[in-house]
mmCIF file of C-alpha atoms and ligand atoms in Angstrom:
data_model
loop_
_atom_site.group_PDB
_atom_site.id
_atom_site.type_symbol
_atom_site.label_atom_id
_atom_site.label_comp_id
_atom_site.label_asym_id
_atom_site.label_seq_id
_atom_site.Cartn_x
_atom_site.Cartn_y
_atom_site.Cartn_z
ATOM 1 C CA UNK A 1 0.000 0.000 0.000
ATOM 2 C CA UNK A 2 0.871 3.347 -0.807
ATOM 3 C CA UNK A 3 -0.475 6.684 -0.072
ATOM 4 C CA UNK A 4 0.260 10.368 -0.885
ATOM 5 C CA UNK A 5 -0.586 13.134 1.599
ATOM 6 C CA UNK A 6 -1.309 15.776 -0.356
ATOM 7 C CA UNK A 7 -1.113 18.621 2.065
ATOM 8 C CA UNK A 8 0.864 18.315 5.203
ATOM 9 C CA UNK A 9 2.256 22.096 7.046
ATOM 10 C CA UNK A 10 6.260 20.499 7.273
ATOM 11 C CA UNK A 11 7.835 23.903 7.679
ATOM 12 C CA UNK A 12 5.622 24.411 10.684
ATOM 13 C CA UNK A 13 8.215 24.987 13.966
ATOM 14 C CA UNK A 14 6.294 22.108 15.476
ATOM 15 C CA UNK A 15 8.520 19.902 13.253
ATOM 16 C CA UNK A 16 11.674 21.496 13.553
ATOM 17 C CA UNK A 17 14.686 19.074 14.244
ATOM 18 C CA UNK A 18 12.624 16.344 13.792
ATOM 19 C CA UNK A 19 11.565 16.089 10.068
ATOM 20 C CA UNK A 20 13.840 13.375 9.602
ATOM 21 C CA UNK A 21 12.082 11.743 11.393
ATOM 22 C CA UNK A 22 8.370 12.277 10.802
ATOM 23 C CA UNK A 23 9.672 11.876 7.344
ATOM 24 C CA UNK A 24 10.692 8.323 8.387
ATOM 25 C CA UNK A 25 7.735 7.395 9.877
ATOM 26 C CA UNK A 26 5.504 8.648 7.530
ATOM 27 C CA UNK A 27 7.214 6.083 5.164
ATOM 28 C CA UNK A 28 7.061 3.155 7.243
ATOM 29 C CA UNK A 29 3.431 3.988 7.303
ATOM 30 C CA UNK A 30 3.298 3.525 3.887
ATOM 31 C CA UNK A 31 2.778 7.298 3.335
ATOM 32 C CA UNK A 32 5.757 7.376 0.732
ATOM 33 C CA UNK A 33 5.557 10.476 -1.213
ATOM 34 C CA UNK A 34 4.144 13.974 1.105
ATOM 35 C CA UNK A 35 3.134 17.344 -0.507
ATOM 36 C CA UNK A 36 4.063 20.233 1.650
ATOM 37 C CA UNK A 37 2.111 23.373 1.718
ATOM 38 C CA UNK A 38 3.539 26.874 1.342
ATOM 39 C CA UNK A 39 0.839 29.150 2.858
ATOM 40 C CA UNK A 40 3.399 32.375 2.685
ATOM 41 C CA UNK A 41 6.285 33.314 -0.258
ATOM 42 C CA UNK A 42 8.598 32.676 2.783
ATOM 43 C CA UNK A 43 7.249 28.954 3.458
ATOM 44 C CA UNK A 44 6.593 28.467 0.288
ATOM 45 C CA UNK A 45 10.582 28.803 -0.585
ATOM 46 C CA UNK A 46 11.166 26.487 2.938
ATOM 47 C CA UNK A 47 8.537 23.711 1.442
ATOM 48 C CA UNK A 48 10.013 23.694 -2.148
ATOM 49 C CA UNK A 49 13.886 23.360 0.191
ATOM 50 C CA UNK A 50 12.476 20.160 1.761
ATOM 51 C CA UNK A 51 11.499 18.763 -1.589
ATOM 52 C CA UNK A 52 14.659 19.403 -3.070
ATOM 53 C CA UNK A 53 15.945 17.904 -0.299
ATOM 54 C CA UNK A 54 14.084 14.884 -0.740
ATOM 55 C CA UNK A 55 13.380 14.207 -4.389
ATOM 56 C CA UNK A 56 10.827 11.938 -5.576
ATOM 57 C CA UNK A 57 9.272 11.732 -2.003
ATOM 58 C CA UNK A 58 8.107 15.256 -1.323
ATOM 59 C CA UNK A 59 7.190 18.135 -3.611
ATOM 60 C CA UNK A 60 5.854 21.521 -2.276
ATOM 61 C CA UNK A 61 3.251 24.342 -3.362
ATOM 62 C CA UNK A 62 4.167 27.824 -3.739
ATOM 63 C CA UNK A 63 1.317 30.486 -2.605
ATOM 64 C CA UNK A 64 -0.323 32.694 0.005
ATOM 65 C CA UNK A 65 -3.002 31.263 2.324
ATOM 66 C CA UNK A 66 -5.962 33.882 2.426
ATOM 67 C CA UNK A 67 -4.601 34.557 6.299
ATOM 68 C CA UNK A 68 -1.486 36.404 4.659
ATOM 69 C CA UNK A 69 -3.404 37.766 2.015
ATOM 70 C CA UNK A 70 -2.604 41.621 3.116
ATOM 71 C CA UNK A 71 1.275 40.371 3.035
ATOM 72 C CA UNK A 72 1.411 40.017 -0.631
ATOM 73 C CA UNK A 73 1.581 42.976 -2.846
ATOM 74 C CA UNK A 74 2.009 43.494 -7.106
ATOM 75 C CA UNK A 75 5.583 43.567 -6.191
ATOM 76 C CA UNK A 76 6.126 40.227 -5.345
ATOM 77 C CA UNK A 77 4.766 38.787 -8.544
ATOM 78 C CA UNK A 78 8.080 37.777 -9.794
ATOM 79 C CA UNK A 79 8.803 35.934 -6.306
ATOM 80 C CA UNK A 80 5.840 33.667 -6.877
ATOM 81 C CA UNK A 81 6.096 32.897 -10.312
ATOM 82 C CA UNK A 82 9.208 32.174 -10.346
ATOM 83 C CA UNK A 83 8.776 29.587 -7.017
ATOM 84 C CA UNK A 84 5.648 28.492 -9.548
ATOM 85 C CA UNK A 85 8.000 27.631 -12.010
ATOM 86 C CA UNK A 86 9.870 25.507 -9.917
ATOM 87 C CA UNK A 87 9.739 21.670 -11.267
ATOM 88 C CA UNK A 88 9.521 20.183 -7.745
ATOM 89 C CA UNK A 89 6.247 22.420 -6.973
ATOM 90 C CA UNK A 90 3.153 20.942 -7.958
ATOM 91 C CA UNK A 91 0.335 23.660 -7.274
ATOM 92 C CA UNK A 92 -0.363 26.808 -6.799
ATOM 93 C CA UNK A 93 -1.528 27.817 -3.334
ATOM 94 C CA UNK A 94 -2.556 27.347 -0.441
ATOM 95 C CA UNK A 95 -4.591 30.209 -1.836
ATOM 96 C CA UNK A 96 -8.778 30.797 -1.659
ATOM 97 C CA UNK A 97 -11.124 33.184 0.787
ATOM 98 C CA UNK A 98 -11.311 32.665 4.298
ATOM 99 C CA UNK A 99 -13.993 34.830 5.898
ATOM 100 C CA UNK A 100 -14.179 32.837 9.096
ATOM 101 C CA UNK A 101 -10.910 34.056 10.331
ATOM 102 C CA UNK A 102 -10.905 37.367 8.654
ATOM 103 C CA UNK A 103 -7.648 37.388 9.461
ATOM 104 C CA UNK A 104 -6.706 39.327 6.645
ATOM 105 C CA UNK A 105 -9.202 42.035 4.530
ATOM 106 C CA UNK A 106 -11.652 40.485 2.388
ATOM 107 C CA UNK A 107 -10.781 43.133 -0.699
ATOM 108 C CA UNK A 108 -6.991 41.920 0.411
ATOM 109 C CA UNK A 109 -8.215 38.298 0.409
ATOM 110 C CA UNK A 110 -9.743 38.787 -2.964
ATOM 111 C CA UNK A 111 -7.149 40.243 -4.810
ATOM 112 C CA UNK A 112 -4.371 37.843 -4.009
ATOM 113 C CA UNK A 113 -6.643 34.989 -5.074
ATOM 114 C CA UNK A 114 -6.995 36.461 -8.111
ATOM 115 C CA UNK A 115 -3.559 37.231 -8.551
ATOM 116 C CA UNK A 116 -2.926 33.655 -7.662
ATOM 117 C CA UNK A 117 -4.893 32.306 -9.887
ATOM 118 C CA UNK A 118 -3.500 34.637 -13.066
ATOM 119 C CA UNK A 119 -0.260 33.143 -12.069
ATOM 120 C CA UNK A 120 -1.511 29.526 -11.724
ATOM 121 C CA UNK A 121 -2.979 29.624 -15.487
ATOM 122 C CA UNK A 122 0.221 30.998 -16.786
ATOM 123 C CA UNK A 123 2.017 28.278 -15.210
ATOM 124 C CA UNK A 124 -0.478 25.599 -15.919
ATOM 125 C CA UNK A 125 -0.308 23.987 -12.381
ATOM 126 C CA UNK A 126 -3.423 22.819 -10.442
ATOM 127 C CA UNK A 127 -4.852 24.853 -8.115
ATOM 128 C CA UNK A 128 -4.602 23.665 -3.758
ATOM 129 C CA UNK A 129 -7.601 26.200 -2.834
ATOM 130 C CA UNK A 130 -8.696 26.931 0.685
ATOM 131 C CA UNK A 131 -12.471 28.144 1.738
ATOM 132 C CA UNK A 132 -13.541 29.010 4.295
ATOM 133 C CA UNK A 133 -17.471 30.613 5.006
ATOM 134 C CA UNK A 134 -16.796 32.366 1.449
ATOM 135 C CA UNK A 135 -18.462 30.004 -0.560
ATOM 136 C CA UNK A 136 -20.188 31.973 -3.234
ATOM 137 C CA UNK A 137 -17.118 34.593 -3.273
ATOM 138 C CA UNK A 138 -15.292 31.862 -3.670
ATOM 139 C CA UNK A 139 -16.511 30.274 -6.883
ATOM 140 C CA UNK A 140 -17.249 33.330 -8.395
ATOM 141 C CA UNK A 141 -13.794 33.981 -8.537
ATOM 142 C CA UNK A 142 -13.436 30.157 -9.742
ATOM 143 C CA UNK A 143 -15.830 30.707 -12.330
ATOM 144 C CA UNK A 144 -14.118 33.607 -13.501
ATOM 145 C CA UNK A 145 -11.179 32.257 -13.928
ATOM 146 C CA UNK A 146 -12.299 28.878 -15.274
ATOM 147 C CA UNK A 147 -14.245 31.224 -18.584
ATOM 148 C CA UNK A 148 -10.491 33.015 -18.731
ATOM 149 C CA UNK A 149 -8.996 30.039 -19.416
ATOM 150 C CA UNK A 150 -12.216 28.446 -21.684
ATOM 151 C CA UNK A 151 -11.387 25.457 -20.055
ATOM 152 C CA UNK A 152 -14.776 23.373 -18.999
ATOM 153 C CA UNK A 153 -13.484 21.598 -15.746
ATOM 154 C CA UNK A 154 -10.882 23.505 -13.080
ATOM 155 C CA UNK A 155 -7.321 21.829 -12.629
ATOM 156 C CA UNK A 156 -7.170 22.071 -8.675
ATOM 157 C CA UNK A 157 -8.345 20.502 -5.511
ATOM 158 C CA UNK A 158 -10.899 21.686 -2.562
ATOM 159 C CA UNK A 159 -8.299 21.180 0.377
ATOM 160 C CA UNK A 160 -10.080 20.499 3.468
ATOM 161 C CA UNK A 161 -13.034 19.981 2.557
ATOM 162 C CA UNK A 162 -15.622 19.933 5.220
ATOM 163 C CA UNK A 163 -19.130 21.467 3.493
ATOM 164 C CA UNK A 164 -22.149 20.427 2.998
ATOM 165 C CA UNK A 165 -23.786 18.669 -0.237
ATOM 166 C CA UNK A 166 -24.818 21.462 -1.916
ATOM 167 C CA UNK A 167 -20.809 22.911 -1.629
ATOM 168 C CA UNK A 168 -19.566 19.062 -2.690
ATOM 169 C CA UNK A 169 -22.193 19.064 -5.888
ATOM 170 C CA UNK A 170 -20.693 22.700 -6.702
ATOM 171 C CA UNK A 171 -17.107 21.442 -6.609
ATOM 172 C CA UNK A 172 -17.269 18.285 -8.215
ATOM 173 C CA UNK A 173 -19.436 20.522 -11.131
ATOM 174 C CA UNK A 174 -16.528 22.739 -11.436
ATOM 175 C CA UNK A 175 -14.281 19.734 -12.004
ATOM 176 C CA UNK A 176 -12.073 20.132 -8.736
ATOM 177 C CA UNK A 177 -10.869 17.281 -6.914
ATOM 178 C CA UNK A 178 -11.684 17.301 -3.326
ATOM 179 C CA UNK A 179 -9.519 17.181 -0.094
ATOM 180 C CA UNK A 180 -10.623 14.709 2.839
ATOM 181 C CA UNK A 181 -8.326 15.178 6.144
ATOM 182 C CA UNK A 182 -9.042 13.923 9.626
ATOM 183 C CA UNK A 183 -11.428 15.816 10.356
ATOM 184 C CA UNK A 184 -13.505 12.497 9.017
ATOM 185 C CA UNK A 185 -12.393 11.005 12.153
ATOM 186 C CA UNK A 186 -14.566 13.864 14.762
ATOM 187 C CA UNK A 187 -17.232 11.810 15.776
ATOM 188 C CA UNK A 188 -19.627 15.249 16.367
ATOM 189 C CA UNK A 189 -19.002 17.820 14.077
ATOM 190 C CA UNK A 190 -17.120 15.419 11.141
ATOM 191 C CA UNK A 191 -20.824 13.496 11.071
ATOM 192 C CA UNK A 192 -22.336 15.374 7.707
ATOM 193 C CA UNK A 193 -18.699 14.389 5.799
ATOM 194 C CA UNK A 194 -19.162 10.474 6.948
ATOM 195 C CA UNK A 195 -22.040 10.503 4.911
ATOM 196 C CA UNK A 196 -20.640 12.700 1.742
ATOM 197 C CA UNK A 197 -17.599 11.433 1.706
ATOM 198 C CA UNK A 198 -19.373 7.805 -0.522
ATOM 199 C CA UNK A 199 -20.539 10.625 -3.086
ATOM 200 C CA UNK A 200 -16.675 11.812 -3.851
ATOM 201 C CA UNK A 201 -15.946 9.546 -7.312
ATOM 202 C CA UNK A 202 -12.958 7.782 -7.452
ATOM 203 C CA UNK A 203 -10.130 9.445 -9.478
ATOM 204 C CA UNK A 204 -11.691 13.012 -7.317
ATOM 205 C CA UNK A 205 -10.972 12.104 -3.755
ATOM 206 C CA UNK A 206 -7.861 12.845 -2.142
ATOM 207 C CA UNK A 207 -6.444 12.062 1.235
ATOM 208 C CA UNK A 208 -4.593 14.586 3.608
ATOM 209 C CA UNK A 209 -3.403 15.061 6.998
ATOM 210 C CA UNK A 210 -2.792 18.970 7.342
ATOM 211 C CA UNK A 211 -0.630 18.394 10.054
ATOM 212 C CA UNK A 212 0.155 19.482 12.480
ATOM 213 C CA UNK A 213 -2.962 20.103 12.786
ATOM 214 C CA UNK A 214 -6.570 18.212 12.515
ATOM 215 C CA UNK A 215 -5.297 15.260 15.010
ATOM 216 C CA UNK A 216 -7.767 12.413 13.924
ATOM 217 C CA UNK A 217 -10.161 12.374 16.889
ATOM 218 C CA UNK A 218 -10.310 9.001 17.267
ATOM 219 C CA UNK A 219 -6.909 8.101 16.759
ATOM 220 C CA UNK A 220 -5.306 5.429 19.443
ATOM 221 C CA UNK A 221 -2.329 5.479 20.901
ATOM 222 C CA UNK A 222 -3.171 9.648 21.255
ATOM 223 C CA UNK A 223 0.386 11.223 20.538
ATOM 224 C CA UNK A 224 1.558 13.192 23.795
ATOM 225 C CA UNK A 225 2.596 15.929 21.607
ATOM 226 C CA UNK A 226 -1.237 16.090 19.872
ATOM 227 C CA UNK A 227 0.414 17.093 16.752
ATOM 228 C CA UNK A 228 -0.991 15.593 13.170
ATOM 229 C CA UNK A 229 1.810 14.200 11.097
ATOM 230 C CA UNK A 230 1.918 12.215 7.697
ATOM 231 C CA UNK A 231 2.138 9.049 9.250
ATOM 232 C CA UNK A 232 -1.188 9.168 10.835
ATOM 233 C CA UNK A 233 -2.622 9.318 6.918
ATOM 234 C CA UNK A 234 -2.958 5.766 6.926
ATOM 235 C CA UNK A 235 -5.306 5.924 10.006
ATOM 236 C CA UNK A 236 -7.635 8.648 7.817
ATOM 237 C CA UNK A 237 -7.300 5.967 4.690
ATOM 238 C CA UNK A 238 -8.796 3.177 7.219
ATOM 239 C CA UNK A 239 -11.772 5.263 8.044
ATOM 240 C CA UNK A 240 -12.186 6.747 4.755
ATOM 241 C CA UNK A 241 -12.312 3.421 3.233
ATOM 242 C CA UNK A 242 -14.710 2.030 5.782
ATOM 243 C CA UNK A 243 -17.209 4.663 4.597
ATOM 244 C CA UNK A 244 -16.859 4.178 1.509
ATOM 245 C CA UNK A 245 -17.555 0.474 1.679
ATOM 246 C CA UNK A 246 -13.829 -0.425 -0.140
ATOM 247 C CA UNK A 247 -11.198 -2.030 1.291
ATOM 248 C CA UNK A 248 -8.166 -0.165 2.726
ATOM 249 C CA UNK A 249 -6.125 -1.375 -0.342
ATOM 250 C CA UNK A 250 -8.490 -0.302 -2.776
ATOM 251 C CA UNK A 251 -8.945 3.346 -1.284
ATOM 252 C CA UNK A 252 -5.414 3.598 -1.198
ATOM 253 C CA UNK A 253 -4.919 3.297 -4.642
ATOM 254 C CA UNK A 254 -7.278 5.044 -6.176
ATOM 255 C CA UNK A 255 -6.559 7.990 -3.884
ATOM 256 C CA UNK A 256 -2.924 7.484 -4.316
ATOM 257 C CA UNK A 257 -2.968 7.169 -8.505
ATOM 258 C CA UNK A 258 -5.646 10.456 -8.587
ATOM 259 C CA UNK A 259 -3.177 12.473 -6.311
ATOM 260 C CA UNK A 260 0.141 11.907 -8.914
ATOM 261 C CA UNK A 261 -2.563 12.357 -11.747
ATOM 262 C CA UNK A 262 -3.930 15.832 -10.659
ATOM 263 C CA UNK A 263 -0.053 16.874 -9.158
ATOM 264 C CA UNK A 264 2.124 15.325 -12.514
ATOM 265 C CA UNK A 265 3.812 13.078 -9.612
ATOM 266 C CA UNK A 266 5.481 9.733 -10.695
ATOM 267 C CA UNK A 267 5.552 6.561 -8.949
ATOM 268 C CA UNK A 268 8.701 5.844 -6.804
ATOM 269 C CA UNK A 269 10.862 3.636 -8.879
ATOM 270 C CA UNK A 270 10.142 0.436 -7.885
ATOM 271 C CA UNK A 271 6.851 1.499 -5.888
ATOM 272 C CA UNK A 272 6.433 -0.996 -3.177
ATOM 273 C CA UNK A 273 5.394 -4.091 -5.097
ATOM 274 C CA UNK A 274 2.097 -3.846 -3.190
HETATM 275 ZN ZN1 ZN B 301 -6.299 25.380 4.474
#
């Protein structure tokens, strides 16, 4: 078995002198190839370090998280593009609307999205979008974009998906593949996704941790530290599959093969044989 976290925070200082090792386990766990997320120009040059650090296992995004939105300016255009043009990163973002936070303006939140997703069509990556209680902001500025481009179907996934069935039928519409985390796992407020998460297709569903956070609630041994990491994917693959009525094996490969065909990832030489 092998899976692909698609969006794990490995620049976070919770992981500092110890991605080595999370790195490790996260392999041993079968989660063999990791995606990490640049939310900020400055992680999003640490992410794309790690990956060239460890090629063929992880790969990185390069973007600003609607939280940092009032960070980025016109100036640093060049900046991003040029991370965006980096081989060993595989989307553009974390980038979307976040009005539940607010941490940053919604005119500021706007405008870098759009900026972000200019730069994504010139560089023809997918898009790793974030939403948060923006929804119809949100796809108007996917819609947008998506009649830009003249392109039926959007190139990008829904990270963190945890709407309702109205938001699913939207995304799936729009052609985005959608991002399932731990947040499966809550047994209160993850109930609505246990039941949506049978509608995703195969070839659209994706699996992430976005550690360190999103701890699966259910999760046993509970780490001491309560951080999420990569290896704890394969938990979130057991429970994903279990909903879905598919075996663990199953789940994992279809989730596994849609996350390299979305990202342009290859299979480890050799793969595991499994
Ligand atoms: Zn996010």
């Amino acid at each position: 078995m092998e899976l692909l976290d698609i969006g794990i925070n490995l620049t976070h200082d919770s992981y500092t002198d110890e991605r080595a090792a999370v790195i490790e386990r996260a392999s041993a766990a079968g989660v063999t190839q990791l995606i990490v997320t640049g939310a900020t120009l400055a992680s999003s040059a640490a992410a794309l370090e790690l990956a060239r650090a460890h090629p063929r296992r992880l790969y990185a995004t390069a973007g600003v998280h609607p939280h940092h939105a009032a960070e980025l300016t016109a100036g640093h255009t060049p900046q991003l593009r040029a991370l965006l043009a980096e081989p060993a990163v595989v989307a553009a973002g974390e980038c979307g609307l976040d009005y539940f936070r607010d941490y940053s303006p919604r005119a500021a939140q706007r405008s870098a999205f759009a900026l972000q997703l200019k730069l994504a069509a010139e560089c023809g990556k997918p898009l790793f979008l974030h939403q948060r209680d923006a929804h119809a902001d949100f796809t108007a500025a996917l819609r947008e974009h998506a009649a830009a481009l003249r392109a039926g179907a959007l190139h990008g996934v829904a990270h963190c998906f945890t709407g309702g069935e109205d938001e699913l039928a939207t995304y799936l519409d729009m052609g985005l593949h959608i991002g399932i985390t731990g947040w499966i796992c809550d047994e209160r407020r993850g109930q609505h996704l246990q039941q949506l998460v049978r509608r995703i297709p195969a070839g659209r569903l994706l699996l992430e941790t976005d550690g360190p956070y999103l701890l699966p609630r259910d999760l046993r041994p509970r780490p001491h530290s309560r951080r999420n990491e990569p290896a704890f994917l394969a938990h979130i693959a057991a429970v994903v599959a279990r909903l879905r009525g598919e075996s663990l094996r199953d789940c994992a490969a279809h989730t596994t093969a849609a996350a390299r065909a979305l990202f342009g990832i290859p299979a480890l030489a050799g793969g595991s044989g499994d």
